Short mmCIF file of C-alpha atoms in Angstrom, two decimals:
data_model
loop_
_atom_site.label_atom_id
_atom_site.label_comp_id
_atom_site.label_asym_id
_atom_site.label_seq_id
_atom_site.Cartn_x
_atom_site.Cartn_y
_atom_site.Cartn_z
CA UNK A 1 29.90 92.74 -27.91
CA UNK A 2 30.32 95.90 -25.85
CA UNK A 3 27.92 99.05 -25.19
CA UNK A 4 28.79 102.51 -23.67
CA UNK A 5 25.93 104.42 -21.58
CA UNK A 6 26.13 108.21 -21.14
CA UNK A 7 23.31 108.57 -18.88
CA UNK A 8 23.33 112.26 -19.23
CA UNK A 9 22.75 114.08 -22.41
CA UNK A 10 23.06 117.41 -20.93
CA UNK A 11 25.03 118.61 -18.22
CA UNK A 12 24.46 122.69 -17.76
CA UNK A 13 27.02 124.38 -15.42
CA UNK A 14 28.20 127.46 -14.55
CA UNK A 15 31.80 129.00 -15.25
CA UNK A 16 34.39 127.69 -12.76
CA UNK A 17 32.16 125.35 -11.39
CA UNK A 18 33.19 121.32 -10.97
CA UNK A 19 31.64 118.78 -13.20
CA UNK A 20 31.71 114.99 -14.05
CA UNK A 21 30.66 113.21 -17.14
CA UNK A 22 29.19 110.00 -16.19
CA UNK A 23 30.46 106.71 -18.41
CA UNK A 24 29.72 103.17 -18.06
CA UNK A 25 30.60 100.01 -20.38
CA UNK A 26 29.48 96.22 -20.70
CA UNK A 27 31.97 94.14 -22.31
CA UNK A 28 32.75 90.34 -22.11
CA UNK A 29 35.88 91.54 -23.01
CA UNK A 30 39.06 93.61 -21.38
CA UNK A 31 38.56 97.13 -23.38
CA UNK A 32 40.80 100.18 -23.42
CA UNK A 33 38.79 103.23 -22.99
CA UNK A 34 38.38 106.69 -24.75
CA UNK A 35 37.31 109.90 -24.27
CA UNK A 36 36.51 112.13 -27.42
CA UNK A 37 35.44 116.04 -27.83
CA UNK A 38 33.30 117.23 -30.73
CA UNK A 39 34.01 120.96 -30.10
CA UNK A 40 30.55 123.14 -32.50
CA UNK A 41 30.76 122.26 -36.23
CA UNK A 42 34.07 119.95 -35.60
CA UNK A 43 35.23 116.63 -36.10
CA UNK A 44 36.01 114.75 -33.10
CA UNK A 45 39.24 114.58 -31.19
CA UNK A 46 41.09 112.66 -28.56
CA UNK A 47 40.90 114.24 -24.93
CA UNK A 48 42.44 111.18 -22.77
CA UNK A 49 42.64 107.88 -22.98
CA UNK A 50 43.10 104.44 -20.81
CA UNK A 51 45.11 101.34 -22.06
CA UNK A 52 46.83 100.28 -19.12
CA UNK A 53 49.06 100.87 -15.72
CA UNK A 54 47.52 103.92 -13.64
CA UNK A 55 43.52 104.50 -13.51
CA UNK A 56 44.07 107.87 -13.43
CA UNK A 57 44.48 109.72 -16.72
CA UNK A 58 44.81 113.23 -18.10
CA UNK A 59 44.40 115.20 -20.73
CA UNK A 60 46.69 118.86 -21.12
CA UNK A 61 43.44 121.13 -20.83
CA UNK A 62 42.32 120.10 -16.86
CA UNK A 63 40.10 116.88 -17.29
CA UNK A 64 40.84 113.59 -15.87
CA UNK A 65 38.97 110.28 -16.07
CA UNK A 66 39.47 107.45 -13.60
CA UNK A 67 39.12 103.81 -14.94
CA UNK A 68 36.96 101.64 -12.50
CA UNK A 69 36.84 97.88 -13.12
CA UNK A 70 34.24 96.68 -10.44
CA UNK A 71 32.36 99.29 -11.38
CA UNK A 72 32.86 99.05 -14.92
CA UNK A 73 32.71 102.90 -15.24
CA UNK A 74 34.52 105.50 -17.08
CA UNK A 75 33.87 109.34 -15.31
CA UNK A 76 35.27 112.32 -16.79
CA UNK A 77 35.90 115.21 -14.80
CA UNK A 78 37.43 118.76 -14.55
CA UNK A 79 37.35 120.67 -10.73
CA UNK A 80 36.94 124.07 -12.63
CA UNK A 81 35.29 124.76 -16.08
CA UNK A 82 35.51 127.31 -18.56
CA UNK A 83 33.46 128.72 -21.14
CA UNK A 84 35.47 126.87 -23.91
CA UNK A 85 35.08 123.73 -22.39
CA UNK A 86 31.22 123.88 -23.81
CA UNK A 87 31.16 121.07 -26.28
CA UNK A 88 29.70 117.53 -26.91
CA UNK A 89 31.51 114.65 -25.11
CA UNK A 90 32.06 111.07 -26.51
CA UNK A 91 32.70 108.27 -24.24
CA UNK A 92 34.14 105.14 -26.51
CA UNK A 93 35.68 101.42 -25.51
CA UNK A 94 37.50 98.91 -28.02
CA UNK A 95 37.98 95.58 -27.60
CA UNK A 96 41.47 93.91 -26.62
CA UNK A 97 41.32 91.23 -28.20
CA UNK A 98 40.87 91.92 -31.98
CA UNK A 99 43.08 92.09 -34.42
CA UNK A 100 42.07 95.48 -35.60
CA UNK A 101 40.13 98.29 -34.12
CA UNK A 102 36.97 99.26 -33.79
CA UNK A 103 35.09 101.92 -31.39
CA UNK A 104 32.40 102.06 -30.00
CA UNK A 105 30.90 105.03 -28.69
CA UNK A 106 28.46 106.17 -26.14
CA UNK A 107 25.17 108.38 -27.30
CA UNK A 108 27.06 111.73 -25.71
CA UNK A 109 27.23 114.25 -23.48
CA UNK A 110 26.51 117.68 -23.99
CA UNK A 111 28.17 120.09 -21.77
CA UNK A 112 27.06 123.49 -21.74
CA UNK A 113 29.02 126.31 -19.72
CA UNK A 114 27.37 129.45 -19.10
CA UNK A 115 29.12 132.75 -16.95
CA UNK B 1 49.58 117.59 -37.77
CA UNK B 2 47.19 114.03 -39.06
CA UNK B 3 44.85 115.51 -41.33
CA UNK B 4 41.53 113.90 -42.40
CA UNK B 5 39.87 115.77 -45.04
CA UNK B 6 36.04 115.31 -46.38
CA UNK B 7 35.45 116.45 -49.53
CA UNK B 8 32.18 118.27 -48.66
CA UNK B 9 30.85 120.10 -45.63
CA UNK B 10 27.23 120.26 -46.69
CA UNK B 11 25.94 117.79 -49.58
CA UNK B 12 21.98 118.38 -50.30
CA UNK B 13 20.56 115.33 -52.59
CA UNK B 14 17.15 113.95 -53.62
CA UNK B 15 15.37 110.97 -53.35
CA UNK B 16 17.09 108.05 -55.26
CA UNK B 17 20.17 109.66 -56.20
CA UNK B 18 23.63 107.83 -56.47
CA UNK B 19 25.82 109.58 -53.48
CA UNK B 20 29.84 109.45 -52.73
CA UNK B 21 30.90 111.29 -49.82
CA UNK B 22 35.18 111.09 -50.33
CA UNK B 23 37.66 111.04 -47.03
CA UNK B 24 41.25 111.24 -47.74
CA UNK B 25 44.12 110.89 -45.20
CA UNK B 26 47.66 111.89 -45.41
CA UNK B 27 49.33 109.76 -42.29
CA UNK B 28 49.62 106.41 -44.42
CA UNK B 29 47.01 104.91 -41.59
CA UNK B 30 45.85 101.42 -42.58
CA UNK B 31 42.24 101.69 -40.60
CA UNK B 32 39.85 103.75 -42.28
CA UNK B 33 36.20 103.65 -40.93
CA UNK B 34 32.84 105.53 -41.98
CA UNK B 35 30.23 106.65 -39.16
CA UNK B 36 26.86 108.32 -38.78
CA UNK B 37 25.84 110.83 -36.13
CA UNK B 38 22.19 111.78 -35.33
CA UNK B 39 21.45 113.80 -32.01
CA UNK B 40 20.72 111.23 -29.33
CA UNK B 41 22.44 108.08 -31.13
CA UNK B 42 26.31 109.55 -31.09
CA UNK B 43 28.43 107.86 -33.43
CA UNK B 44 27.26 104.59 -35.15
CA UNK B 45 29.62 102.84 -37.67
CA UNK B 46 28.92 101.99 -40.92
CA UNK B 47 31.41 100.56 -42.49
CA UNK B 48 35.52 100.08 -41.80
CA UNK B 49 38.38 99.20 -43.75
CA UNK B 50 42.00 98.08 -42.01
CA UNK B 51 43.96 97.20 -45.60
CA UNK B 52 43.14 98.52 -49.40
CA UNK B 53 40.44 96.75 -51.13
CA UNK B 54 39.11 95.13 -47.84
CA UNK B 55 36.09 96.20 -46.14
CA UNK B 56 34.37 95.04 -43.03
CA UNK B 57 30.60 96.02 -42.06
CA UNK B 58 29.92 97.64 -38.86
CA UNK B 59 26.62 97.73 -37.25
CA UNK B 60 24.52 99.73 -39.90
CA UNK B 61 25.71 98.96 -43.44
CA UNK B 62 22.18 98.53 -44.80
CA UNK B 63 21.69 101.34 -47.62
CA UNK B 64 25.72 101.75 -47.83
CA UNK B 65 28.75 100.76 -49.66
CA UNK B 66 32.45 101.84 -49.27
CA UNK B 67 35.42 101.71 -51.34
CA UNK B 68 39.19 101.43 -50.92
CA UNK B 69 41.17 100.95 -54.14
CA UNK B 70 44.00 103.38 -52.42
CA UNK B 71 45.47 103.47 -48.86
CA UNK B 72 44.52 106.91 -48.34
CA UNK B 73 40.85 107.34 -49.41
CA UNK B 74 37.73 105.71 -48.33
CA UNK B 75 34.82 106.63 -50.39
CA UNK B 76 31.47 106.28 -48.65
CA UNK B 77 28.68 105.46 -51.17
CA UNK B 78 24.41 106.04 -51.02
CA UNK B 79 23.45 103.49 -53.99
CA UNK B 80 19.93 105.45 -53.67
CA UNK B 81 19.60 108.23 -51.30
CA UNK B 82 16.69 107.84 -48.88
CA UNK B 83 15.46 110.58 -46.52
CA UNK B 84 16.37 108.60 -43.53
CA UNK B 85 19.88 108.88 -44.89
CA UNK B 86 19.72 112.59 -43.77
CA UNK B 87 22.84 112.67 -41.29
CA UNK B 88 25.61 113.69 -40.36
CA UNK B 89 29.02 111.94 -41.86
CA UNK B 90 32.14 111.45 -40.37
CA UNK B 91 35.03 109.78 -41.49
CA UNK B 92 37.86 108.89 -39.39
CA UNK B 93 41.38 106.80 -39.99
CA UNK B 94 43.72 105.15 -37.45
CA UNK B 95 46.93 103.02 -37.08
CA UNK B 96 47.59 99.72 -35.65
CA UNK B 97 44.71 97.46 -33.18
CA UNK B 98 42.52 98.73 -30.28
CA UNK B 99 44.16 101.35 -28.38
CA UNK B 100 45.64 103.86 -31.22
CA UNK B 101 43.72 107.20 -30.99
CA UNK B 102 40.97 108.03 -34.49
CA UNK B 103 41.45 111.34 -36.01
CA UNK B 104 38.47 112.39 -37.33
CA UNK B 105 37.35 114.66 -40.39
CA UNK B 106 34.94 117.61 -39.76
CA UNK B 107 32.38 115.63 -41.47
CA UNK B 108 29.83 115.85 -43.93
CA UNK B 109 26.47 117.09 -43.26
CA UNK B 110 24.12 114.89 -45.95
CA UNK B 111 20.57 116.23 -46.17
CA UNK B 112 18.09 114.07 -48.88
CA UNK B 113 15.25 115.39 -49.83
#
């Protein structure tokens, strides 16, 4: 079985300021590894994920996430944020080694940018 | 564009009523799944589906039922509506095994009273 901890469930900041999302995962399993945005009175979406090849990932708006093995840890981050990025944050895994899919998801982030 | 699409964005019910929330999908995915979210928990799933007419349980069927009889609806269903059934809905579809990306509806916010 696998879990996702989001140790933070608010993360204040100001405008322009750095910040990083803390993830980590338990699995018995090799996982691929998501990061979803619930953006106020949204669905989720997709903001990067990890399946393979460089630990490094990015999405098109500024945030990267690097993939740590030892560490088992998932950390999103952005160098400069903007009032838009204020949102709820989703760190998810899924197993390998199924033959379907299925996600599961951290309790969230909430990320709240102020000027 | 994928587009998931709930049928309802607010659904207020009572105590012991029969409830369907409805998803519908238009990218022929063959993964359908149903989740909860309640502040503090994030997403939990209820149930998923990865074919028409199958259905799997996830970790919190109890007090739920789904339905699949066509690829691109997944009908969530409350056989009696409890107040700790007050939640937030969201239904999401999917191609393919583990690392396809979910699209997501905008959900459906259930309140029993």
């Amino acid at each position: 079985a696998q879990s996702v901890t989001q140790l933070d469930s608010q993360v204040p900041v100001f405008e322009e300021a750095p910040v990083e999302l803390r993830c980590n995962y338990s699995s018995s399993v090799s996982v691929y590894l998501f990061w979803y945005v619930q953006y106020p009175n949204q669905g989720l979406q997709l903001l990067l994920k990890y399946l393979s090849g460089s630990t490094l990932v990015e999405s098109i708006n500024g945030f990267e996430a690097e993939f740590n093995k030892s560490q088992t840890s998932f950390h999103l981050r952005k160098p400069s944020v903007h009032i838009s990025d204020t949102a709820e944050y989703f760190c998810a895994v899924s197993p390998m080694n199924t033959g379907f899919q299925k996600l599961v998801f951290g309790t969230g982030t909430r990320l709240l940018v102020s000027p | 564009d994928v587009k998931v699409t709930q049928s309802s964005r607010y659904l207020v019910k009572r105590t012991g009523e029969k409830v369907f929330l409805e998803c519908v999908q238009d990218m022929d995915h063959e993964n359908m799944f149903w989740y909860r979210q309640d502040p503090g928990l994030g997403l939990r799933l209820i149930y998923f589906s990865y074919d028409v007419k199958m259905k799997e349980k996830g970790d919190i069927p109890e007090g739920y039922s789904v339905s699949r009889e066509k690829k691109e609806r997944f009908s969530l269903i409350l056989e009696s509506a409890s107040t700790n059934q007050t939640s937030m809905y969201l239904c999401a579809s999917s191609l393919g095994t583990g690392g396809n990306i979910q699209y997501f509806g905008a959900g459906t916010r259930l309140s029993v009273l």
